[in-house]
Amino acid sequence: MQDTFRHQGLRKRLVKELEDLNIKDKKVLEAIEKIPRHFFIDSTFEDNAYENKPFPIGRGQTISNPFTVAYQTALLELKKGDKVLEIGTGSGYQSAVLAELHADVYTIERHQPLSEKAKKVLDKFGYTNVHTFFGDGFKGLPEHAPFDKILITAAAPEIPKKLLQQLKVNGFIVIPLGEGERQQMLRIKRLDNNEYEKETFDYFTFVPMLKGIED
Ligand code: SAH
């Protein structure tokens, strides 16, 4: 696969579209302009890769639409070197966006083939700051905790307690919460050991966050 001038032009147009949708974070927009999204999806969708749409990535899962990726990433307010846990590697695209923003990325996926495929494409880009894991995101990664930020990229039926415990004090989790057709984006900050503060944002539609693994 190649990244041509045509792809680059389509990315510029996508960034303009995201700006029109009120994405203001320049660093997030720069990352989206830089990363060839078409490398993260099946070549069948290559011509559509820079539309603001989700696409199937296998196992009944989807790559999130670019607006959702930009929105969640902006909410993370990343600082260089932030240790970030992502639940739901999927295609690996969101992990690449976090990596471009100089986060230290730990990403978990419950479908083994998706995890392996994402690892391959992320390795191809040479992201040494992305670590991929096959496992159940409800459990988090206690051996690598605590994290500055946790990003859930699937619809969570509840706020996973184990993940809250893996947050640093002053760290926060960005989570689309709900089991219905739409989920509300929440940002939950850990103020102290047992004290949390919740902020609410817009509604989105994600594939469900499910328990257990599938190989
Ligand atoms: N961030 C991804 C979005 C993929 S969709 C991207 O940029 O492409 C959400 C992903 O979350 C799916 O691949 C799904 O399999 C995964 N997922 C759902 N529940 C999970 C869990 N408990 N642990 C890990 N991954 C999970």
Coordinates of N, CA and C and ligand atoms in Angstrom, one line a residue:
M1 N 0.8 -1.2 0.0 CA 0.0 0.0 0.0 C 0.9 1.3 0.0
Q2 N 0.4 2.3 -0.6 CA 1.2 3.5 -0.8 C 0.4 4.7 -0.2
D3 N 1.1 5.7 0.2 CA 0.5 7.0 0.7 C 0.8 8.0 -0.4
T4 N -0.2 8.3 -1.2 CA 0.0 9.1 -2.4 C -0.4 10.6 -2.1
F5 N -0.1 11.5 -3.0 CA -0.5 12.9 -2.9 C -2.1 13.0 -2.8
R6 N -2.7 12.0 -3.5 CA -4.2 12.1 -3.5 C -4.7 11.8 -2.1
H7 N -4.1 10.7 -1.4 CA -4.5 10.4 0.0 C -4.2 11.6 0.9
Q8 N -3.0 12.3 0.6 CA -2.7 13.4 1.5 C -3.7 14.6 1.3
G9 N -4.1 14.7 0.1 CA -5.1 15.8 -0.2 C -6.4 15.5 0.5
L10 N -6.8 14.2 0.4 CA -8.1 13.8 1.1 C -8.0 14.0 2.6
R11 N -6.8 13.8 3.1 CA -6.6 14.0 4.6 C -6.8 15.5 5.0
K12 N -6.2 16.3 4.1 CA -6.4 17.8 4.3 C -7.9 18.2 4.4
R13 N -8.6 17.6 3.4 CA -10.1 17.8 3.4 C -10.8 17.3 4.6
L14 N -10.4 16.1 5.1 CA -11.0 15.6 6.3 C -10.7 16.5 7.5
V15 N -9.5 17.0 7.6 CA -9.1 17.9 8.7 C -10.0 19.1 8.7
K16 N -10.2 19.6 7.5 CA -11.1 20.8 7.4 C -12.5 20.5 7.9
E17 N -13.0 19.3 7.5 CA -14.3 18.8 7.9 C -14.4 18.7 9.5
L18 N -13.3 18.2 10.1 CA -13.3 18.1 11.5 C -13.2 19.5 12.2
E19 N -12.5 20.4 11.6 CA -12.5 21.8 12.1 C -13.9 22.4 12.1
D20 N -14.6 22.1 11.0 CA -16.0 22.6 10.8 C -16.9 21.9 11.9
L21 N -16.5 20.7 12.3 CA -17.3 20.1 13.4 C -16.9 20.5 14.8
N22 N -16.0 21.5 14.8 CA -15.6 22.1 16.1 C -14.5 21.4 16.8
I23 N -13.7 20.6 16.1 CA -12.5 20.1 16.7 C -11.4 21.2 16.6
K24 N -10.9 21.6 17.8 CA -10.0 22.8 17.8 C -8.6 22.4 18.1
D25 N -8.4 21.2 18.7 CA -7.0 20.9 19.1 C -6.1 20.7 17.9
K26 N -5.2 21.6 17.8 CA -4.3 21.6 16.6 C -3.4 20.4 16.5
K27 N -2.9 19.9 17.7 CA -2.0 18.7 17.7 C -2.8 17.5 17.2
V28 N -4.1 17.4 17.6 CA -4.9 16.3 17.2 C -5.1 16.3 15.7
L29 N -5.4 17.5 15.2 CA -5.7 17.7 13.8 C -4.4 17.4 13.0
E30 N -3.2 17.8 13.5 CA -2.0 17.5 12.8 C -1.7 16.0 12.7
A31 N -2.0 15.3 13.8 CA -1.8 13.8 13.8 C -2.7 13.2 12.8
I32 N -4.0 13.7 12.7 CA -4.9 13.1 11.7 C -4.5 13.4 10.3
E33 N -3.9 14.6 10.1 CA -3.4 14.9 8.8 C -2.2 14.1 8.4
K34 N -1.5 13.6 9.4 CA -0.2 12.9 9.1 C -0.5 11.4 8.9
I35 N -1.4 10.8 9.6 CA -1.5 9.3 9.6 C -2.3 8.8 8.5
P36 N -1.7 7.9 7.7 CA -2.5 7.3 6.6 C -3.6 6.3 7.1
R37 N -4.8 6.8 7.3 CA -5.9 6.0 7.8 C -6.1 4.7 6.9
H38 N -5.9 4.9 5.6 CA -6.2 3.8 4.7 C -5.3 2.6 5.0
F39 N -4.2 2.7 5.7 CA -3.3 1.6 6.1 C -4.0 0.7 7.2
F40 N -5.0 1.3 7.8 CA -5.5 0.6 9.0 C -6.8 -0.1 8.7
I41 N -7.3 0.0 7.4 CA -8.5 -0.7 7.0 C -8.3 -1.5 5.8
D42 N -9.3 -2.4 5.5 CA -9.1 -3.2 4.3 C -9.1 -2.4 3.0
S43 N -8.3 -2.9 2.0 CA -8.1 -2.1 0.8 C -9.4 -1.8 0.0
T44 N -10.4 -2.7 0.3 CA -11.8 -2.4 -0.3 C -12.3 -1.0 0.0
F45 N -11.9 -0.5 1.2 CA -12.4 0.8 1.6 C -11.4 2.0 1.3
E46 N -10.3 1.6 0.6 CA -9.2 2.6 0.5 C -9.7 4.0 0.0
D47 N -10.6 3.9 -1.0 CA -11.1 5.2 -1.6 C -12.0 6.0 -0.6
N48 N -12.5 5.3 0.4 CA -13.4 6.0 1.3 C -12.8 6.3 2.7
A49 N -11.5 6.0 2.8 CA -10.8 6.0 4.1 C -10.8 7.4 4.7
Y50 N -11.0 8.5 3.9 CA -10.9 9.8 4.5 C -12.3 10.5 4.6
E51 N -13.3 9.6 4.5 CA -14.7 10.1 4.8 C -14.8 9.9 6.3
N52 N -15.7 10.8 6.9 CA -15.9 10.7 8.4 C -16.8 9.6 8.7
K53 N -16.4 8.4 8.5 CA -17.2 7.2 8.7 C -16.4 6.1 9.4
P54 N -17.2 5.2 10.1 CA -16.5 4.0 10.6 C -16.5 2.9 9.5
F55 N -15.6 2.0 9.5 CA -15.6 0.9 8.5 C -15.3 -0.5 9.3
P56 N -15.8 -1.5 8.7 CA -15.6 -2.8 9.3 C -14.1 -3.2 9.3
I57 N -13.7 -3.8 10.4 CA -12.3 -4.3 10.5 C -12.2 -5.8 10.8
G58 N -13.3 -6.5 10.6 CA -13.3 -7.9 11.0 C -13.9 -8.2 12.3
R59 N -14.3 -9.5 12.6 CA -14.8 -9.9 13.9 C -16.0 -9.0 14.3
G60 N -16.7 -8.4 13.4 CA -17.9 -7.6 13.7 C -17.6 -6.3 14.3
Q61 N -16.3 -5.9 14.2 CA -15.8 -4.6 14.9 C -15.6 -3.5 13.8
T62 N -15.5 -2.3 14.3 CA -15.3 -1.2 13.3 C -14.1 -0.3 13.8
I63 N -13.5 0.4 12.9 CA -12.6 1.5 13.2 C -13.5 2.7 13.5
S64 N -13.3 3.4 14.5 CA -14.2 4.6 14.9 C -14.1 5.6 13.8
N65 N -15.1 6.4 13.7 CA -15.0 7.5 12.7 C -14.0 8.6 13.2
P66 N -13.4 9.3 12.2 CA -12.3 10.3 12.6 C -12.8 11.3 13.6
F67 N -14.1 11.8 13.5 CA -14.6 12.8 14.4 C -14.5 12.2 15.9
T68 N -15.0 11.0 16.0 CA -15.0 10.3 17.4 C -13.5 10.2 17.9
V69 N -12.6 9.8 17.0 CA -11.2 9.7 17.4 C -10.7 11.0 17.9
A70 N -11.0 12.1 17.1 CA -10.5 13.4 17.4 C -11.1 13.9 18.7
Y71 N -12.4 13.7 18.9 CA -13.1 14.2 20.1 C -12.5 13.5 21.3
Q72 N -12.4 12.2 21.3 CA -11.9 11.5 22.5 C -10.4 11.9 22.7
T73 N -9.6 12.0 21.7 CA -8.2 12.3 21.9 C -8.1 13.7 22.5
A74 N -8.9 14.7 22.0 CA -8.8 16.0 22.5 C -9.2 16.0 24.0
L75 N -10.2 15.2 24.4 CA -10.6 15.1 25.8 C -9.5 14.6 26.7
L76 N -8.5 13.9 26.2 CA -7.4 13.3 27.0 C -6.4 14.4 27.4
E77 N -6.4 15.5 26.7 CA -5.5 16.6 27.0 C -4.1 16.1 27.3
L78 N -3.6 15.4 26.3 CA -2.3 14.7 26.4 C -1.1 15.6 26.6
K79 N -0.2 15.2 27.6 CA 1.1 15.9 27.7 C 2.1 14.9 27.2
K80 N 3.2 15.4 26.7 CA 4.2 14.5 26.2 C 4.6 13.5 27.3
G81 N 4.7 12.2 26.9 CA 5.1 11.2 27.8 C 4.0 10.6 28.7
D82 N 2.8 11.1 28.6 CA 1.7 10.6 29.4 C 1.6 9.1 29.1
K83 N 1.4 8.3 30.2 CA 1.2 6.9 30.1 C -0.3 6.7 29.9
V84 N -0.7 6.1 28.7 CA -2.1 6.0 28.4 C -2.5 4.6 28.2
L85 N -3.6 4.1 28.8 CA -4.1 2.8 28.5 C -5.3 3.0 27.6
E86 N -5.3 2.3 26.5 CA -6.4 2.3 25.6 C -7.1 0.9 25.6
I87 N -8.4 1.0 25.8 CA -9.2 -0.3 25.8 C -9.9 -0.4 24.4
G88 N -9.5 -1.4 23.6 CA -10.1 -1.6 22.3 C -9.1 -1.2 21.2
T89 N -8.1 -1.9 21.0 CA -7.1 -1.6 19.9 C -7.7 -1.5 18.6
G90 N -8.6 -2.5 18.3 CA -9.3 -2.5 17.0 C -8.3 -2.5 15.8
S91 N -8.4 -1.5 15.0 CA -7.5 -1.4 13.8 C -6.1 -0.9 14.2
G92 N -6.0 -0.2 15.4 CA -4.7 0.4 15.8 C -4.6 1.9 15.4
Y93 N -5.6 2.4 14.7 CA -5.6 3.8 14.2 C -5.5 4.8 15.4
Q94 N -6.4 4.6 16.4 CA -6.5 5.5 17.6 C -5.1 5.4 18.3
S95 N -4.5 4.2 18.4 CA -3.2 4.1 19.1 C -2.2 4.9 18.3
A96 N -2.2 4.9 17.0 CA -1.3 5.7 16.2 C -1.4 7.2 16.5
V97 N -2.7 7.6 16.6 CA -2.9 9.1 16.9 C -2.3 9.4 18.3
L98 N -2.5 8.5 19.3 CA -1.9 8.8 20.6 C -0.4 8.8 20.5
A99 N 0.1 7.9 19.7 CA 1.6 7.8 19.6 C 2.2 9.0 18.9
E100 N 1.5 9.6 17.9 CA 1.9 10.8 17.3 C 1.9 12.0 18.3
L101 N 1.1 11.9 19.3 CA 1.0 13.0 20.3 C 2.0 12.7 21.5
H102 N 2.9 11.7 21.2 CA 4.0 11.4 22.1 C 3.6 10.9 23.5
A103 N 2.4 10.1 23.4 CA 2.0 9.4 24.6 C 2.8 8.1 24.7
D104 N 2.9 7.5 25.8 CA 3.4 6.1 26.0 C 2.2 5.2 26.1
V105 N 1.9 4.5 25.0 CA 0.6 3.9 24.8 C 0.6 2.4 25.1
Y106 N -0.3 2.0 25.9 CA -0.6 0.6 26.3 C -2.0 0.3 25.7
T107 N -2.1 -0.6 24.8 CA -3.4 -0.8 24.2 C -3.8 -2.3 24.2
I108 N -5.1 -2.5 24.7 CA -5.6 -3.9 24.8 C -6.7 -4.2 23.8
E109 N -6.7 -5.4 23.3 CA -7.8 -5.9 22.4 C -8.2 -7.3 22.8
R110 N -9.5 -7.6 22.8 CA -10.0 -8.9 23.2 C -10.1 -9.9 22.1
H111 N -10.0 -9.4 20.8 CA -9.9 -10.3 19.7 C -8.5 -10.5 19.2
Q112 N -8.0 -11.7 19.4 CA -6.6 -12.0 19.1 C -6.2 -11.6 17.6
P113 N -6.9 -12.0 16.6 CA -6.5 -11.6 15.2 C -6.4 -10.1 15.0
L114 N -7.4 -9.4 15.6 CA -7.3 -7.9 15.5 C -6.1 -7.3 16.2
S115 N -5.8 -7.9 17.3 CA -4.6 -7.4 18.1 C -3.4 -7.6 17.3
E116 N -3.3 -8.8 16.7 CA -2.0 -9.1 15.9 C -1.9 -8.3 14.7
K117 N -3.0 -8.1 14.0 CA -3.0 -7.2 12.8 C -2.6 -5.8 13.1
A118 N -3.2 -5.3 14.2 CA -2.9 -3.9 14.6 C -1.4 -3.8 15.0
K119 N -0.9 -4.8 15.7 CA 0.5 -4.7 16.1 C 1.4 -4.6 14.8
K120 N 1.1 -5.4 13.8 CA 1.9 -5.4 12.6 C 1.9 -4.0 11.9
V121 N 0.7 -3.4 11.8 CA 0.7 -2.1 11.1 C 1.4 -1.1 11.9
L122 N 1.2 -1.1 13.3 CA 1.8 -0.1 14.1 C 3.4 -0.3 14.1
D123 N 3.8 -1.5 14.1 CA 5.3 -1.8 14.0 C 5.8 -1.3 12.7
K124 N 5.0 -1.4 11.6 CA 5.5 -0.9 10.3 C 5.8 0.6 10.3
F125 N 5.0 1.3 11.1 CA 5.2 2.8 11.2 C 6.4 3.1 12.2
G126 N 6.9 2.0 12.9 CA 8.0 2.2 13.8 C 7.7 2.9 15.1
Y127 N 6.4 2.8 15.5 CA 6.0 3.4 16.8 C 6.6 2.6 18.0
T128 N 7.7 3.0 18.5 CA 8.3 2.3 19.7 C 7.5 2.6 21.0
N129 N 6.7 3.7 20.9 CA 5.9 4.1 22.1 C 4.5 3.5 22.1
V130 N 4.3 2.4 21.4 CA 3.0 1.7 21.5 C 3.2 0.2 21.9
H131 N 2.6 -0.2 22.9 CA 2.7 -1.6 23.4 C 1.3 -2.3 23.3
T132 N 1.2 -3.3 22.5 CA -0.1 -4.0 22.2 C -0.2 -5.2 23.1
F133 N -1.5 -5.4 23.6 CA -1.8 -6.6 24.5 C -3.0 -7.2 24.0
F134 N -3.1 -8.6 24.1 CA -4.3 -9.3 23.8 C -4.9 -9.7 25.2
G135 N -6.1 -9.2 25.5 CA -6.7 -9.5 26.8 C -8.0 -8.8 27.0
D136 N -8.5 -8.9 28.2 CA -9.8 -8.3 28.5 C -9.6 -6.9 29.2
G137 N -10.0 -5.9 28.5 CA -9.8 -4.5 29.0 C -10.5 -4.3 30.3
F138 N -11.5 -5.0 30.7 CA -12.2 -4.8 32.0 C -11.2 -5.0 33.1
K139 N -10.1 -5.8 32.8 CA -9.1 -6.1 33.9 C -8.0 -5.0 33.9
G140 N -7.9 -4.3 32.7 CA -6.8 -3.3 32.6 C -5.5 -4.0 32.5
L141 N -4.4 -3.3 32.9 CA -3.1 -3.9 32.9 C -2.4 -3.6 34.2
P142 N -2.8 -4.3 35.3 CA -2.3 -3.9 36.6 C -0.8 -3.9 36.7
E143 N -0.1 -4.8 35.9 CA 1.4 -4.9 35.9 C 2.0 -3.6 35.3
H144 N 1.2 -2.8 34.6 CA 1.8 -1.6 34.0 C 1.2 -0.3 34.6
A145 N 0.3 -0.5 35.5 CA -0.4 0.7 36.2 C 0.6 1.3 37.1
P146 N 0.3 2.6 37.5 CA -0.8 3.4 37.2 C -0.6 4.2 35.9
F147 N -1.8 4.6 35.3 CA -1.8 5.4 34.1 C -2.2 6.8 34.3
D148 N -1.7 7.7 33.5 CA -2.1 9.1 33.5 C -3.5 9.3 33.0
K149 N -3.7 8.5 31.9 CA -5.0 8.6 31.2 C -5.5 7.2 30.8
I150 N -6.8 7.0 30.8 CA -7.3 5.7 30.3 C -8.4 6.1 29.2
L151 N -8.3 5.5 28.1 CA -9.3 5.8 27.0 C -10.0 4.5 26.6
I152 N -11.4 4.5 26.8 CA -12.2 3.4 26.4 C -12.8 3.7 25.0
T153 N -12.6 2.8 24.0 CA -13.1 3.0 22.7 C -14.2 2.1 22.3
A154 N -14.9 1.5 23.3 CA -16.1 0.7 23.1 C -17.1 1.1 24.1
A155 N -18.4 0.8 23.9 CA -19.5 1.3 24.8 C -19.4 0.5 26.1
A156 N -19.1 1.1 27.1 CA -19.0 0.5 28.4 C -20.4 0.4 29.1
P157 N -20.8 -0.8 29.6 CA -22.0 -1.0 30.3 C -22.0 -0.4 31.7
E158 N -20.8 -0.3 32.2 CA -20.6 0.4 33.5 C -19.2 0.9 33.6
I159 N -18.9 1.7 34.6 CA -17.6 2.2 34.8 C -16.7 1.1 35.4
P160 N -15.8 0.5 34.7 CA -15.0 -0.6 35.2 C -14.2 -0.2 36.4
K161 N -14.5 -0.8 37.6 CA -13.8 -0.4 38.9 C -12.3 -0.6 38.8
K162 N -11.9 -1.8 38.2 CA -10.5 -2.1 38.1 C -9.7 -1.0 37.4
L163 N -10.4 -0.4 36.4 CA -9.7 0.7 35.6 C -9.6 1.9 36.5
L164 N -10.6 2.3 37.2 CA -10.5 3.5 38.1 C -9.3 3.3 39.0
Q165 N -9.1 2.1 39.5 CA -8.0 1.8 40.5 C -6.6 1.9 39.8
Q166 N -6.6 1.8 38.5 CA -5.3 1.9 37.8 C -5.0 3.3 37.3
L167 N -5.8 4.3 37.7 CA -5.5 5.7 37.4 C -4.6 6.3 38.4
K168 N -3.7 7.2 38.0 CA -3.0 8.1 38.9 C -3.9 9.1 39.5
V169 N -3.6 9.6 40.7 CA -4.3 10.7 41.2 C -4.1 11.9 40.3
N170 N -5.2 12.6 40.0 CA -5.2 13.7 38.9 C -5.3 13.1 37.5
G171 N -5.2 11.8 37.4 CA -5.4 11.2 36.0 C -6.9 11.1 35.7
F172 N -7.2 10.8 34.5 CA -8.6 10.6 34.2 C -8.9 9.6 33.1
I173 N -10.2 9.2 33.1 CA -10.6 8.2 32.1 C -11.7 8.8 31.2
V174 N -11.5 8.6 29.9 CA -12.5 9.0 29.0 C -13.3 7.8 28.5
I175 N -14.6 7.8 28.8 CA -15.4 6.6 28.6 C -16.8 6.9 28.0
P176 N -17.2 6.2 26.9 CA -18.5 6.3 26.4 C -19.4 5.3 27.2
L177 N -20.3 5.8 28.0 CA -21.1 4.9 28.9 C -22.5 4.7 28.5
G178 N -22.9 3.4 28.5 CA -24.3 3.1 28.2 C -24.4 1.8 27.4
E179 N -25.6 1.2 27.5 CA -25.8 -0.1 26.8 C -26.8 0.1 25.6
G180 N -27.4 1.3 25.5 CA -28.4 1.5 24.5 C -27.7 1.8 23.1
E181 N -28.5 2.4 22.3 CA -28.0 2.7 20.9 C -26.9 3.8 21.0
R182 N -27.1 4.7 22.0 CA -26.1 5.8 22.1 C -25.5 5.8 23.4
Q183 N -24.3 6.3 23.5 CA -23.6 6.4 24.8 C -23.1 7.8 25.0
Q184 N -23.2 8.2 26.3 CA -22.7 9.5 26.6 C -21.2 9.5 27.0
M185 N -20.5 10.5 26.4 CA -19.0 10.5 26.7 C -18.9 11.2 28.1
L186 N -18.1 10.5 28.9 CA -17.8 11.0 30.3 C -16.3 11.1 30.4
R187 N -15.9 12.0 31.3 CA -14.5 12.1 31.7 C -14.5 12.1 33.2
I188 N -13.9 11.1 33.8 CA -13.9 10.9 35.2 C -12.5 11.1 35.7
K189 N -12.3 12.1 36.6 CA -11.0 12.4 37.1 C -10.8 11.8 38.5
R190 N -9.7 11.2 38.8 CA -9.4 10.7 40.1 C -8.8 11.9 40.9
L191 N -9.5 12.3 42.0 CA -9.1 13.5 42.8 C -8.2 13.0 43.9
D192 N -8.5 11.8 44.4 CA -7.8 11.2 45.5 C -8.0 9.7 45.5
N193 N -7.6 9.0 46.5 CA -7.7 7.6 46.5 C -9.1 7.1 46.1
N194 N -10.1 7.7 46.8 CA -11.5 7.2 46.7 C -12.4 8.3 46.2
E195 N -11.8 9.4 45.7 CA -12.7 10.5 45.3 C -12.5 10.8 43.8
Y196 N -13.7 10.8 43.1 CA -13.7 11.0 41.7 C -14.6 12.2 41.3
E197 N -14.3 12.8 40.1 CA -15.2 13.9 39.7 C -15.6 13.6 38.2
K198 N -16.9 13.8 37.9 CA -17.4 13.4 36.6 C -17.8 14.6 35.8
E199 N -17.4 14.6 34.5 CA -17.8 15.6 33.6 C -18.6 14.9 32.4
T200 N -19.6 15.5 31.9 CA -20.4 14.9 30.8 C -20.2 15.6 29.5
F201 N -20.2 14.9 28.4 CA -20.1 15.5 27.1 C -21.2 14.9 26.1
D202 N -20.9 14.9 24.8 CA -21.9 14.5 23.8 C -22.1 13.0 23.7
Y203 N -23.1 12.7 22.9 CA -23.5 11.3 22.7 C -22.9 10.7 21.4
F204 N -22.5 9.4 21.5 CA -21.9 8.7 20.4 C -22.4 7.3 20.3
T205 N -22.0 6.6 19.2 CA -22.4 5.2 19.1 C -21.2 4.3 18.9
F206 N -20.9 3.5 19.8 CA -19.7 2.6 19.8 C -20.2 1.1 19.7
V207 N -19.3 0.2 19.3 CA -19.5 -1.2 19.4 C -19.4 -1.5 20.9
P208 N -20.1 -2.6 21.4 CA -20.0 -2.8 22.9 C -18.7 -3.3 23.5
M209 N -18.4 -2.8 24.7 CA -17.3 -3.4 25.4 C -17.8 -4.7 26.1
L210 N -17.1 -5.8 25.7 CA -17.6 -7.1 26.2 C -16.5 -7.8 27.0
K211 N -17.0 -8.7 27.9 CA -16.1 -9.3 28.9 C -15.4 -10.5 28.2
G212 N -14.2 -10.9 28.7 CA -13.5 -12.1 28.2 C -12.8 -11.8 26.9
I213 N -12.1 -12.9 26.4 CA -11.3 -12.8 25.2 C -11.8 -13.8 24.1
E214 N -11.4 -13.5 22.9 CA -11.8 -14.5 21.8 C -10.5 -14.6 20.9
D215 N -10.1 -15.9 20.8 CA -8.9 -16.1 20.0 C -9.2 -16.7 18.6
Ligands
SAH1 N1 -9.7 2.2 18.9 C1 -10.2 1.3 17.8 C2 -11.7 1.2 17.8 C3 -12.1 -0.2 17.6 S1 -13.8 -0.5 18.0 C4 -9.7 1.8 16.4 O1 -9.2 2.9 16.4 O2 -9.9 1.1 15.4 C5 -13.6 -1.1 19.7 C6 -12.8 -2.3 19.9 O3 -12.9 -2.6 21.3 C7 -13.2 -3.6 19.2 O4 -12.1 -4.0 18.4 C8 -13.5 -4.6 20.3 O5 -13.2 -5.9 20.0 C9 -12.7 -4.0 21.4 N2 -13.2 -4.4 22.8 C10 -14.5 -4.5 23.2 N3 -14.5 -4.9 24.5 C11 -13.2 -5.1 24.9 C12 -12.6 -5.5 26.1 N4 -13.3 -5.8 27.2 N5 -11.2 -5.5 26.1 C13 -10.5 -5.2 25.0 N6 -11.0 -4.8 23.9 C14 -12.4 -4.7 23.8

